[in-house]
CSV table of C-alpha atoms and ligand atoms in Angstrom, one decimal:
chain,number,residue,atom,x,y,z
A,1120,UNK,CA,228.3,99.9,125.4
A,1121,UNK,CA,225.7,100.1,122.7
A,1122,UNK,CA,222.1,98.6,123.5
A,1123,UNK,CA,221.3,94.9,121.3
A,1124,UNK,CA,218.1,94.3,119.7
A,1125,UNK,CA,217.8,91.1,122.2
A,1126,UNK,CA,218.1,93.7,125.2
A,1127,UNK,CA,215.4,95.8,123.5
A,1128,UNK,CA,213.2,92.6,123.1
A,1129,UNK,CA,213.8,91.7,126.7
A,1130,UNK,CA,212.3,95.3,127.7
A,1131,UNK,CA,209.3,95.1,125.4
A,1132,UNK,CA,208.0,92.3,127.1
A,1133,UNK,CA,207.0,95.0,129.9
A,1134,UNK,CA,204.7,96.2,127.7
A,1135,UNK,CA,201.4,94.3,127.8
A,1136,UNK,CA,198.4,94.5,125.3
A,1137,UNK,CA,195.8,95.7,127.8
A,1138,UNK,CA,193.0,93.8,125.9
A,1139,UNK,CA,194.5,90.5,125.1
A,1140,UNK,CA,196.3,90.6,128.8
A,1141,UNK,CA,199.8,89.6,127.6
A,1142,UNK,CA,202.9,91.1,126.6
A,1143,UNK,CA,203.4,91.9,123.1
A,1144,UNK,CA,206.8,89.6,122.9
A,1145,UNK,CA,205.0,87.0,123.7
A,1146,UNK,CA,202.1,87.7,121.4
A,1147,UNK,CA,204.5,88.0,118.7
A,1148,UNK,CA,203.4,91.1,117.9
A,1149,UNK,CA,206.6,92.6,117.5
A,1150,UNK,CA,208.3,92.4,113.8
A,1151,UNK,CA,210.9,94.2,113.7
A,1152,UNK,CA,213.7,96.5,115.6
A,1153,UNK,CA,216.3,98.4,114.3
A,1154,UNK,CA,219.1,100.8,116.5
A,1155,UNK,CA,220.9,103.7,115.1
A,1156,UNK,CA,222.7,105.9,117.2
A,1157,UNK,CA,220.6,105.6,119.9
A,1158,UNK,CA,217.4,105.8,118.2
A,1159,UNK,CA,215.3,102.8,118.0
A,1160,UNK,CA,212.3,102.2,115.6
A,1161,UNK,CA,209.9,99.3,116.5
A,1162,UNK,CA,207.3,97.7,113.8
A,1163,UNK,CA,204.2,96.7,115.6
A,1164,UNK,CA,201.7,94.1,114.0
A,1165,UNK,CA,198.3,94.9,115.5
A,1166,UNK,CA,195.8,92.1,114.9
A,1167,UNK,CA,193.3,94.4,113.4
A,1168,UNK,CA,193.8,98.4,111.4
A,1169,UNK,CA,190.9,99.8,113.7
A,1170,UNK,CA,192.8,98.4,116.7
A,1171,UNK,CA,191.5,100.7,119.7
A,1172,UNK,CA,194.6,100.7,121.8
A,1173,UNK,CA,197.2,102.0,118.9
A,1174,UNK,CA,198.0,106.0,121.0
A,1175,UNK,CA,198.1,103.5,124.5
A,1176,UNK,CA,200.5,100.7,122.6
A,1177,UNK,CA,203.0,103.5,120.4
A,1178,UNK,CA,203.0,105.7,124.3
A,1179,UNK,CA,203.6,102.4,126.7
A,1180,UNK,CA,207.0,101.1,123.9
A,1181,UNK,CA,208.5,104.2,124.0
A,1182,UNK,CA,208.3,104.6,127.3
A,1183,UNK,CA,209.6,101.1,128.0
A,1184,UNK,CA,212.4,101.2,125.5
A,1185,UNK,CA,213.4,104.7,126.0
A,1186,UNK,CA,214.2,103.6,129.5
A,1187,UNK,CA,217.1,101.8,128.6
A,1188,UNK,CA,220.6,103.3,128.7
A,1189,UNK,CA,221.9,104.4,125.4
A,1190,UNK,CA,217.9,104.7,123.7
A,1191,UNK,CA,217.6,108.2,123.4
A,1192,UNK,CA,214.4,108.2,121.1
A,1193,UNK,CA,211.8,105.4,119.4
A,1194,UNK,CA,210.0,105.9,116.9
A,1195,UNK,CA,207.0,103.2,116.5
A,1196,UNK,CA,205.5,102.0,113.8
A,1197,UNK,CA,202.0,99.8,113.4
A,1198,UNK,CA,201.2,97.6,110.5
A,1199,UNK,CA,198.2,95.1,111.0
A,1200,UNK,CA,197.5,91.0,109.9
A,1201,UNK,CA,193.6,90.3,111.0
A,1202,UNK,CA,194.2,87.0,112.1
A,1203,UNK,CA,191.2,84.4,111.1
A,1204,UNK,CA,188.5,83.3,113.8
A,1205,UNK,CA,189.1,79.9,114.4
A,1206,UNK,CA,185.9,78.4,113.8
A,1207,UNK,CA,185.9,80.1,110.3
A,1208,UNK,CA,189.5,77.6,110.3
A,1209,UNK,CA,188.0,74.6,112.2
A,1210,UNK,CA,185.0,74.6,109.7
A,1211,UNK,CA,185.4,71.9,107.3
A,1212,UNK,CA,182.7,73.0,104.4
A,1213,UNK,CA,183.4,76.6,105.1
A,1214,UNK,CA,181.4,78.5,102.1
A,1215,UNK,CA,183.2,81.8,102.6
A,1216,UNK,CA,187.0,80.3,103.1
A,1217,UNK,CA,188.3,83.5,102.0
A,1218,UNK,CA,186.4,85.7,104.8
A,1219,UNK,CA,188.4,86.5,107.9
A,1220,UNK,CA,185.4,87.3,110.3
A,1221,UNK,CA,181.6,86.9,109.5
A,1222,UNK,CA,179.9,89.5,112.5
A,1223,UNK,CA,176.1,89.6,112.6
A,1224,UNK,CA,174.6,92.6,113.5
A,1225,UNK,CA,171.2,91.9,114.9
A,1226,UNK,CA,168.4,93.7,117.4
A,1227,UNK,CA,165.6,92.7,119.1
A,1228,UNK,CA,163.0,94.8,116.9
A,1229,UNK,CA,162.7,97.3,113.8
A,1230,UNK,CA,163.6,100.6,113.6
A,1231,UNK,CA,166.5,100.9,116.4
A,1232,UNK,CA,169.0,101.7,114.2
A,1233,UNK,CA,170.4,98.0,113.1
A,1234,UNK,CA,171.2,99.5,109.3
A,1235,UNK,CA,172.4,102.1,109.8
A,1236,UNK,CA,175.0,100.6,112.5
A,1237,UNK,CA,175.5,97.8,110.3
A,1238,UNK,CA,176.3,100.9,107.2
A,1239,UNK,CA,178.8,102.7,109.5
A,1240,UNK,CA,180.3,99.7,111.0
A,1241,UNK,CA,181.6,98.6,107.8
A,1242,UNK,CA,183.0,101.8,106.0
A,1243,UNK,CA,184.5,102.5,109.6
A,1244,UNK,CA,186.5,99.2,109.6
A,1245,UNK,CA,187.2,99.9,106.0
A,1246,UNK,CA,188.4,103.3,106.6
A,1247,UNK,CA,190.8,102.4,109.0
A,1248,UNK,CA,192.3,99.9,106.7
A,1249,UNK,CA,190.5,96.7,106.4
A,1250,UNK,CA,188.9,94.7,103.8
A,1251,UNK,CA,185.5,94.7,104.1
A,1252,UNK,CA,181.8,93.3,102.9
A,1253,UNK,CA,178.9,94.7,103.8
A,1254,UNK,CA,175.4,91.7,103.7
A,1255,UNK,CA,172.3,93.0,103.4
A,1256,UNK,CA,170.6,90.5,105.4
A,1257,UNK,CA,167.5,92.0,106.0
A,1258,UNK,CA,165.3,90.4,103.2
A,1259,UNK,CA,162.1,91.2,104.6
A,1260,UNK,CA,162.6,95.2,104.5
A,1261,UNK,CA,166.5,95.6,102.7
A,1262,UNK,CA,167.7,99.2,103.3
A,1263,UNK,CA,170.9,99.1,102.3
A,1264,UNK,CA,170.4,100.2,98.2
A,1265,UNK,CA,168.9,103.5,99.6
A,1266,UNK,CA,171.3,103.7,102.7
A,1267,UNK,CA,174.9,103.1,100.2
A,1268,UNK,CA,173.4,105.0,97.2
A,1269,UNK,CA,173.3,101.5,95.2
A,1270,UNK,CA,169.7,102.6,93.4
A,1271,UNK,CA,171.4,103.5,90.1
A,1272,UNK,CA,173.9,101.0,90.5
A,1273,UNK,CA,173.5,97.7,87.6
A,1274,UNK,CA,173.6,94.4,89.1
A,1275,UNK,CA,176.5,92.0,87.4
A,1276,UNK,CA,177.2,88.2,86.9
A,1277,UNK,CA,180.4,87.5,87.9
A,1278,UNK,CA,180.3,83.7,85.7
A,1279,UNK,CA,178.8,81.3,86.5
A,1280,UNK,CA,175.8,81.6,89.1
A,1281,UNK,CA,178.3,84.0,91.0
A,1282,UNK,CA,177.1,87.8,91.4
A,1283,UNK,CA,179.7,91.2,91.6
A,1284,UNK,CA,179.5,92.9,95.0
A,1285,UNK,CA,178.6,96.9,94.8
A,1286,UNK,CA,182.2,98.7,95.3
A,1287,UNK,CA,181.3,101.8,96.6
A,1288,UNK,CA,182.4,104.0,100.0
A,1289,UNK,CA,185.1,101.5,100.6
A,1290,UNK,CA,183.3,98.3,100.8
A,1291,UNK,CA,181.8,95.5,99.1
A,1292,UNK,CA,178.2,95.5,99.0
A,1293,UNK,CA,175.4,92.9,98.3
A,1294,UNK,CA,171.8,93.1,98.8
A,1295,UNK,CA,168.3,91.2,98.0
A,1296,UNK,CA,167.1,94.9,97.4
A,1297,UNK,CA,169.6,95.1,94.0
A,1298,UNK,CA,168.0,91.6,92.9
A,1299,UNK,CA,164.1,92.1,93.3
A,1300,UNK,CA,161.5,94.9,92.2
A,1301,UNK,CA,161.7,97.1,94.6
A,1302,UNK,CA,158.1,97.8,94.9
A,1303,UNK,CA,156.7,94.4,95.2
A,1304,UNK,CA,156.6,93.0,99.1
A,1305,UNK,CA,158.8,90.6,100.3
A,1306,UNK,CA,157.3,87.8,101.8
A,1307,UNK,CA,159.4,85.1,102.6
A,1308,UNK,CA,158.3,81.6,103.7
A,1309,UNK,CA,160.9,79.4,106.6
A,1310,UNK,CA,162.5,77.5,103.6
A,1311,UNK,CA,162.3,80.4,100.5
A,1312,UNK,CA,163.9,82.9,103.5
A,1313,UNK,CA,166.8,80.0,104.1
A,1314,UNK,CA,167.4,80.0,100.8
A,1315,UNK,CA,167.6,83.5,99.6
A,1316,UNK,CA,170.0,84.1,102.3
A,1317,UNK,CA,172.0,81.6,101.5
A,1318,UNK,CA,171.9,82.3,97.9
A,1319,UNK,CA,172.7,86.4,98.8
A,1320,UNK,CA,175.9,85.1,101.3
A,1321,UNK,CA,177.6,82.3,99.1
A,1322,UNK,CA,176.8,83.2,95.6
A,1323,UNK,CA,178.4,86.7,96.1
A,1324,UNK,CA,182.0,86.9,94.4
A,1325,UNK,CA,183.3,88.3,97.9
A,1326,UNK,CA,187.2,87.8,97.3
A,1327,UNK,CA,189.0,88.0,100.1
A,1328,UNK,CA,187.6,90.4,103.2
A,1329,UNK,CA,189.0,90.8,106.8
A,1330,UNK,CA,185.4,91.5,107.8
A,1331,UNK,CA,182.0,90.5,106.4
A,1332,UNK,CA,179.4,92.5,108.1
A,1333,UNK,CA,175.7,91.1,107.9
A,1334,UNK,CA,172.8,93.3,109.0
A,1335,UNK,CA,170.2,90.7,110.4
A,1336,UNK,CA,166.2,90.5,109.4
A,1337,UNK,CA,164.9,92.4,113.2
A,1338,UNK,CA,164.1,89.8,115.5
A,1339,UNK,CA,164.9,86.2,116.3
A,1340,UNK,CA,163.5,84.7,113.0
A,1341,UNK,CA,165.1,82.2,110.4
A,1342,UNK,CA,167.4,83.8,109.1
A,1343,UNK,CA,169.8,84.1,112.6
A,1344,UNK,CA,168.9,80.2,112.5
A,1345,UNK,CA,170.2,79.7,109.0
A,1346,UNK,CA,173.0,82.3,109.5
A,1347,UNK,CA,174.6,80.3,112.5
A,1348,UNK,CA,174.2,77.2,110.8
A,1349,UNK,CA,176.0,78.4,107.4
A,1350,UNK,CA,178.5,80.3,108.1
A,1351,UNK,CA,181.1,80.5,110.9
A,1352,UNK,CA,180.3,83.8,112.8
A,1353,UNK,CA,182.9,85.2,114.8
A,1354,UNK,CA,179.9,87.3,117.0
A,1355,UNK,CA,177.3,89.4,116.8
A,1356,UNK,CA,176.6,92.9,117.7
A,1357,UNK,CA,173.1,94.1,119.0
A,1358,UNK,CA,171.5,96.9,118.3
A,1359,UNK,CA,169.7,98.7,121.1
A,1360,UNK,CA,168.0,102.0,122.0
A,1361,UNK,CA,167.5,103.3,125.4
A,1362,UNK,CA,164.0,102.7,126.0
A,1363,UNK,CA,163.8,100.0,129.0
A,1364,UNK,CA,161.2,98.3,126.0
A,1365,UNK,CA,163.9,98.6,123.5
A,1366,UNK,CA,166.4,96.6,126.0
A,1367,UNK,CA,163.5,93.8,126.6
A,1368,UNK,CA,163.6,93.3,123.4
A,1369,UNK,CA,167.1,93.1,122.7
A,1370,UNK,CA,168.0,91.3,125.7
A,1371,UNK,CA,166.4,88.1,123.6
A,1372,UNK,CA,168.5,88.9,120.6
A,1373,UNK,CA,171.0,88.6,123.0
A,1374,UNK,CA,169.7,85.5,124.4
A,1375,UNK,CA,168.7,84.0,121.0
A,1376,UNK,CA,172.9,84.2,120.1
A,1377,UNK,CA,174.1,82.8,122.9
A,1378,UNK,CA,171.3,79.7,122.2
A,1379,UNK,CA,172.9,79.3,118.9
A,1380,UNK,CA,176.3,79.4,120.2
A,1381,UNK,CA,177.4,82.7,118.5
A,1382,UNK,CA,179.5,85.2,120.6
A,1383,UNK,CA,177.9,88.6,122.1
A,1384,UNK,CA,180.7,90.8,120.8
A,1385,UNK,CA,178.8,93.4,122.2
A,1386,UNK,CA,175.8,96.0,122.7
A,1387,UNK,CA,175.5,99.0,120.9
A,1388,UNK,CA,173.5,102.3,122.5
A,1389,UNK,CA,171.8,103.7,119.2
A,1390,UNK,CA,170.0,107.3,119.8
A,1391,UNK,CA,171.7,107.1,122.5
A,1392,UNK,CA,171.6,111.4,123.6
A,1393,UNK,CA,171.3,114.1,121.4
A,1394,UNK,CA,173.1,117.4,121.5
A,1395,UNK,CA,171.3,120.7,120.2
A,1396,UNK,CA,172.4,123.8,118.7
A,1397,UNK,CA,172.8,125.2,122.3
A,1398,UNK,CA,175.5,122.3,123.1
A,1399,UNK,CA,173.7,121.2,125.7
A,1400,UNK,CA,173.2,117.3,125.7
A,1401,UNK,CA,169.5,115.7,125.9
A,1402,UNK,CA,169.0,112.7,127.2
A,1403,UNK,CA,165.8,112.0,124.9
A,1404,UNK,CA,165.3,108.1,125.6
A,1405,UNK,CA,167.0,108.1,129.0
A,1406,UNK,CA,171.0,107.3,127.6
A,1407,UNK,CA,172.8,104.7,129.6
A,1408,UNK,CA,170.5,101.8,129.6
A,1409,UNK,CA,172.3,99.6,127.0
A,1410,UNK,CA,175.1,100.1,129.1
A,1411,UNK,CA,173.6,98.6,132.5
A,1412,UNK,CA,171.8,96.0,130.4
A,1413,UNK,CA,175.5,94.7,129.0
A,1414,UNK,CA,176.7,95.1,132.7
A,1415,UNK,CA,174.1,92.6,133.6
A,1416,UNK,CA,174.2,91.1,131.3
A,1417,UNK,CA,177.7,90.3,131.4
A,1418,UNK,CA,178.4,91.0,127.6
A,1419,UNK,CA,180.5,94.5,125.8
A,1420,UNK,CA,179.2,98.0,125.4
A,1421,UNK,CA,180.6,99.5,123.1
A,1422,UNK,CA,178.9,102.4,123.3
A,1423,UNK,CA,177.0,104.9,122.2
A,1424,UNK,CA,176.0,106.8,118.8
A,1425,UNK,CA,173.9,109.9,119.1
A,1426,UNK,CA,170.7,111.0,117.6
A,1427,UNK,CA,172.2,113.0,114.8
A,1428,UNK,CA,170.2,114.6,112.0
A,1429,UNK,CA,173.1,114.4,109.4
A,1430,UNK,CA,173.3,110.9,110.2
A,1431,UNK,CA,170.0,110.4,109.2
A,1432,UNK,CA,170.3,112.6,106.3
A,1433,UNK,CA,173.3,110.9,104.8
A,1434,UNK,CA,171.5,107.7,105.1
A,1435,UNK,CA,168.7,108.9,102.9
A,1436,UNK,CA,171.3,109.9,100.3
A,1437,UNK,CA,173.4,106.9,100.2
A,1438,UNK,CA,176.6,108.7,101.9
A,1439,UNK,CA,177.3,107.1,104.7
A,1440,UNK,CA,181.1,108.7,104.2
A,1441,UNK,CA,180.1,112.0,104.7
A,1442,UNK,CA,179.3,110.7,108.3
A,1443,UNK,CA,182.8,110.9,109.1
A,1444,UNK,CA,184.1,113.5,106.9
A,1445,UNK,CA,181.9,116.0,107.4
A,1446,UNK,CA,180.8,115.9,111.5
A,1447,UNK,CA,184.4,115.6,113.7
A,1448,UNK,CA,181.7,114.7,116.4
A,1449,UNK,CA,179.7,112.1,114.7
A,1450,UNK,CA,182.7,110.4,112.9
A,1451,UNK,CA,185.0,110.6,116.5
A,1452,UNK,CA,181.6,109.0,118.0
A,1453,UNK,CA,181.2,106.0,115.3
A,1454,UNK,CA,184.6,105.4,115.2
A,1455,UNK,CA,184.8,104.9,118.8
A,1456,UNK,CA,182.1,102.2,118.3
A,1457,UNK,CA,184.0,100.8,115.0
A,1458,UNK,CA,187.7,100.6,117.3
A,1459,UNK,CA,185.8,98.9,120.2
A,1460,UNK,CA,183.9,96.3,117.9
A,1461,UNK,CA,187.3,95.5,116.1
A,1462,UNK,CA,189.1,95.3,119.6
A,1463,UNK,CA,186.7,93.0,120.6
A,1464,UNK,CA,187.2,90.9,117.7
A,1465,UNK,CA,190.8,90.5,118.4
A,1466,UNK,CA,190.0,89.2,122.2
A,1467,UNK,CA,187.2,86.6,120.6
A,1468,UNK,CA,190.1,85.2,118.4
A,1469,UNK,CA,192.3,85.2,121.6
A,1470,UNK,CA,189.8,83.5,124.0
A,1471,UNK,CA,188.8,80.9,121.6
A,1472,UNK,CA,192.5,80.1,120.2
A,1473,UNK,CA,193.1,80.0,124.4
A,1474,UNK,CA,190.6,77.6,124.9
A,1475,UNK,CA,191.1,75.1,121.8
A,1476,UNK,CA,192.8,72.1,122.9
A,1477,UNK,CA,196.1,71.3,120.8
A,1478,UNK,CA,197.1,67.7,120.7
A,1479,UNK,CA,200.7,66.8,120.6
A,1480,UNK,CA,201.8,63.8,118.9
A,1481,UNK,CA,205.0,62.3,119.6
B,2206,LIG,P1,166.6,99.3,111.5
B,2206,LIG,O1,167.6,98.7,110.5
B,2206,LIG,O2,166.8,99.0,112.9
B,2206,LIG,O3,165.1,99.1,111.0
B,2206,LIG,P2,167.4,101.9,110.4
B,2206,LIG,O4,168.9,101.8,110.5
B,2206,LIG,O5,166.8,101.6,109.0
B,2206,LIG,O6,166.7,100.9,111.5
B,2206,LIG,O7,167.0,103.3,110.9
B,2206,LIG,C1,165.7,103.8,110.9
B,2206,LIG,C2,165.6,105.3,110.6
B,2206,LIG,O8,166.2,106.0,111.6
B,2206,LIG,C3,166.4,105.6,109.3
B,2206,LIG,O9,165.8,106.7,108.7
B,2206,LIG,C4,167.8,106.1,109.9
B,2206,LIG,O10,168.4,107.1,109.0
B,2206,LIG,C5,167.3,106.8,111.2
B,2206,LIG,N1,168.4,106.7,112.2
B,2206,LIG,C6,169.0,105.6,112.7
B,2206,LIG,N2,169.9,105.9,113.6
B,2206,LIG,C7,169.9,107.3,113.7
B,2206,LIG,C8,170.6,108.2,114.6
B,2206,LIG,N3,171.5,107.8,115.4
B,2206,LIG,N4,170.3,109.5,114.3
B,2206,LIG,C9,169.4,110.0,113.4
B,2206,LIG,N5,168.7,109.1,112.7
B,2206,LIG,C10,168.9,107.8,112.8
């Protein structure tokens, strides 16, 4: 007797998504089956491209379906549908309607990395397949023209008093950098800082992204105030190095988030070792404190990214692609950090859609 899709159905709801804690039947995450001779090929709908748990998901199906009599081989295949955040849904004056998830990459002080994190992040996520913005938030000291190459780049209108994003590595790009002289300081008072930000996030022609990411000003300033109370965020990362001064600082980022009500999506361990030419790994700034401080924390790691001297370089010259391309290492490293980050958007969408009350009228 020849296996029916409903009995293949009926298996695949043995197979659970590890993150979200159900079974993928019952997440609806399967879209299609089709039998042939006792082959079987499955369509999987991840909720994100950079979905962590792909190898674990395409392994624990074929196993499962495979198991049944007259399945001799399966043959799985992903597509992926980044599902909104519901609070960017639940927000009535939403500015960015067309933007799936605004994350906020913050830490608690300069110089740990934040950018650069913020840089890779977003051509990761765009790299695996997403559509992607990248904010230069950071209006008091913007890095992002020198860190994506945008220096030579012209700035234009887009009609009306919207501005074009920079297209380039993947991503759409906008920073303050592009729109003032670069040599003249910054200085922002409470209400001119509100404004420019919110000028920079809604007056950008965006389209429609999966992900907009926003590197944050350093430290728990205006901006994170005028940030949460703009735009629905789906989380924020922090930055952090390993320092036990670098983690009292970031542990109030952390703190300052969760006072505005914005998800920890988690910590990131920036210059977190570094390996030299000998292989052998140094553990420069003591690696592993980020780690302990999200244990204690009670909020994700997601882990580490080395001290890496073509990561540096490739900032300098606007290439943050070649981070990827040209370093198996490096790139296997970020996109470790990129998977987990986009894994743990899927289980913030998952908790809060768990824990909205829906009201049935009859
Ligand atoms: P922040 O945004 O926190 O001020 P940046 O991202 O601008 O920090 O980084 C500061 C400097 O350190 C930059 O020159 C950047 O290229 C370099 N840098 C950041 N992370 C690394 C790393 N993991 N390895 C090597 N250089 C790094």
């Amino acid at each position: 007797m020849s296996v029916t899709k409903e009995q293949v159905m009926e298996q695949l709801k043995t197979v659970m998504d590890p993150e979200l804690g159900k079974d993928l039947v019952t997440l609806n995450m399967i879209k299609n089956v089709a039998l042939c001779d006792g082959m079987a090929r499955i369509t999987v709908e991840l909720t994100t491209p950079a979905c962590p748990l792909k190898d674990k998901i395409s392994f624990d199906v074929k196993k499962a379906v495979t198991q049944l009599d007259g399945i001799s081989m399966c043959e799985v295949e992903f597509t992926a549908q980044v599902k909104p955040s519901p609070q960017q849904q639940a927000q009535d004056a939403n500015p960015l309607p067309n933007v799936k998830h605004v994350i906020a990459v913050g830490a608690g002080k300069g110089g740990v990395g934040k950018s650069t994190i913020s840089v890779n992040l977003a051509v990761g996520l765009a790299r695996a397949g997403a559509k992607v913005g990248l904010l230069d938030g950071d209006i008091y000291g913007p890095s992002l023209p020198t860190m994506l190459g945008l220096d030579d780049l012209e700035t234009h209108t887009a009609g009306g008093n919207m501005i074009m994003p920079f297209e380039v590595h993947g991503i759409k790009s906008m920073s303050i950098g592009k729109l003032v002289d670069p040599d003249k300081p910054l200085i922002w008072r409470g209400p001119m800082a509100h404004g420019a930000f919110n000028q920079l996030a809604t007056q950008t022609q965006w389209g429609e992204l999966d992900y907009l990411v926003i590197d944050m000003p350093p430290g728990t300033g205006d901006v994170p105030l005028t940030l949460a109370q703009l735009l629905p965020l789906t989380g924020a990362v922090v930055v952090c190095t390993p320092q036990k001064v670098a983690q009292d600082d970031a542990r109030r980022a952390v703190r300052m988030f969760q006072q505005l009500q914005v998800p920890i999506l988690g910590i990131v361990e920036n210059m977190s070792y570094f390996i030299g030419n000998d292989g052998v790994e140094y553990d420069i700034f003591g690696k592993g404190g980020s780690q302990a401080m999200a244990h204690q924390m009670e909020v994700p790691y997601l882990g580490g990214v080395p001290i890496n001297m073509r990561l540096r370089a490739n900032s300098d010259n606007g290439n943050p692609t070649a981070n990827f391309d040209d370093d198996a290492q490096l790139g296997a490293e970020l996109d470790a950090f990129v998977k987990n980050l986009a894994g743990q958007v899927s289980i913030q969408v998952h908790k809060t859609q768990a824990q909205t009350p829906t009201i049935s009228i009859s």
